[in-house]
Amino acid sequence: MRAAYFTEYQGPINVENVDDPTPSNDGVVIKVGATGLCRSDWHGWMGHDSDVQLPHVPGHEFAGTVVAVGNGISSWKEGDRVTVPFVSGCGHCPECHSGNHQVCDNQFQPGFTHWGSFAEYVAIDYADTNLIGLPDDMDFATAASLGCRFATSFRGVIDQGKVSAGQIVAVHGAGGVGLSAIMIAAAAGAYVVAVDIDDSKLEFAKELGANATLNATTISDIPTAIKDITRGGAHVSVDALGSAQTSFNSVSCLRKRGKHIQIGLMTGDHAHAKVPMDRIVAHELEILGSHGMQAFRYQDMLDMIMTGKLAPQKLIGDRVTLSEGATALMNMDSFTSTGVTVINRFSA
Ligand SMILES: [Zn+2]
Ligand SMILES: [Zn+2]
């Protein structure tokens, strides 16, 4: 098969022919129909993720068709159209038994712990626990866009934040995660304040449901600005970027008993960012993370998409070939595009 492949961190990502994968006993092989480009792939290529072993094929948000099943698979067959969460739970550890596959002790992560979906085929373990059947009329590019940023935002806003109609939600950062969180919070009936440093992204945020926008390059005190326009602060605030500044702002803009949701990954110098712990005590704030979403929770999200309450397809930007996607991944840090880039052609 053709796969985008690298043999050293920060080295060239070349499209080459490699052996086709075969399914493990509890796994399947999926012919990739579409796969999204995500900043986590870039972190893996940079060498920031200790799960990534060389040589490596990136890619973790994808959808496609089952083409081979392992001997132990009972729920899936060739021809099924599917996607998987980027964190696939083993199904038999204490976390999975408690229904929290997103923090499984033995995670299978395509594109991190195993070769990923920047390829014609990808092998997935624990398939009975994690495969999600797609509605017939959902195209692969839309389904691919759910696997990481959209699902993690759905869990963050709906399951962790428990956002309800009439609440105020602040979203810090309007990239893929942030735009997803804005759309989901707006669909839940919240008043949404979006913060970014790029006016074009804030314009897009408005199209997706943001009620107010703030540009952090022109407003020095974002928490106070949010408290002013919301008369007291956000009930739920999301750091969708993952930085010391945005996480601090997110906690600081909450009203009493508010919830901060950390979705943006905190790496490098940002890993142990400063937190206003005094405010957490005095205002009884809650600090929560969101790390993917269990396969069994996808149905509610798919229902909201099929009834038109959510439209993840609006987040899709460029549709590119495998080799164009490999180039875009290497340049991800220097080039910011609006929306999610999706690879949907694998023969070029
Ligand atoms: Zn597990
Ligand atoms: Zn991702």
Coordinates of N, CA and C in Angstrom, one line a residue, residues 4 6 13 37-43 45 58-59 118 323-333:
A4 N 2.2 7.5 3.9 CA 3.1 8.6 4.2 C 3.9 8.2 5.5
F6 N 7.7 8.4 7.9 CA 9.0 9.0 8.3 C 9.8 8.1 9.1
I13 N 8.7 13.5 5.4 CA 7.6 12.5 5.3 C 7.4 12.2 3.9
L37 N -5.9 16.1 9.0 CA -4.6 16.6 9.5 C -4.9 17.3 10.9
C38 N -4.1 16.9 11.9 CA -4.3 17.5 13.2 C -3.0 17.8 13.8
R39 N -3.0 18.8 14.7 CA -1.7 19.3 15.3 C -1.1 18.1 16.1
S40 N -1.8 17.2 16.6 CA -1.2 16.1 17.4 C -0.3 15.3 16.5
D41 N -0.7 15.1 15.2 CA 0.2 14.4 14.2 C 1.5 15.2 14.1
W42 N 1.4 16.5 14.1 CA 2.6 17.3 14.0 C 3.5 17.1 15.2
H43 N 2.9 17.1 16.4 CA 3.6 16.8 17.7 C 4.3 15.5 17.6
W45 N 5.3 13.9 14.9 CA 6.5 14.0 13.9 C 7.6 14.8 14.5
P58 N 1.8 8.6 10.4 CA 0.9 9.4 11.2 C -0.6 9.2 10.8
G59 N -1.5 9.9 11.5 CA -2.9 9.9 11.1 C -3.8 9.2 12.1
F118 N -2.5 7.8 7.5 CA -2.0 8.5 6.3 C -1.5 7.4 5.3
S323 N 0.2 12.9 -0.7 CA 1.5 13.6 -0.7 C 1.3 15.1 -0.3
E324 N 0.2 15.7 -0.8 CA 0.0 17.1 -0.3 C -0.2 17.2 1.2
G325 N -0.9 16.1 1.7 CA -1.2 16.1 3.1 C 0.1 15.9 3.9
A326 N 1.1 15.1 3.4 CA 2.3 14.9 4.1 C 3.1 16.2 4.1
T327 N 3.1 17.0 3.0 CA 3.8 18.3 3.0 C 3.1 19.2 4.0
A328 N 1.8 19.3 4.0 CA 1.1 20.2 4.9 C 1.4 19.9 6.3
L329 N 1.5 18.6 6.6 CA 1.8 18.2 8.0 C 3.2 18.8 8.5
M330 N 4.2 18.6 7.6 CA 5.5 19.1 7.9 C 5.5 20.7 8.1
N331 N 4.6 21.3 7.4 CA 4.6 22.8 7.4 C 3.5 23.3 8.4
M332 N 2.9 22.5 9.2 CA 1.8 22.9 10.0 C 2.1 24.0 11.0
D333 N 3.3 24.1 11.5 CA 3.6 25.1 12.5 C 3.8 26.5 11.8

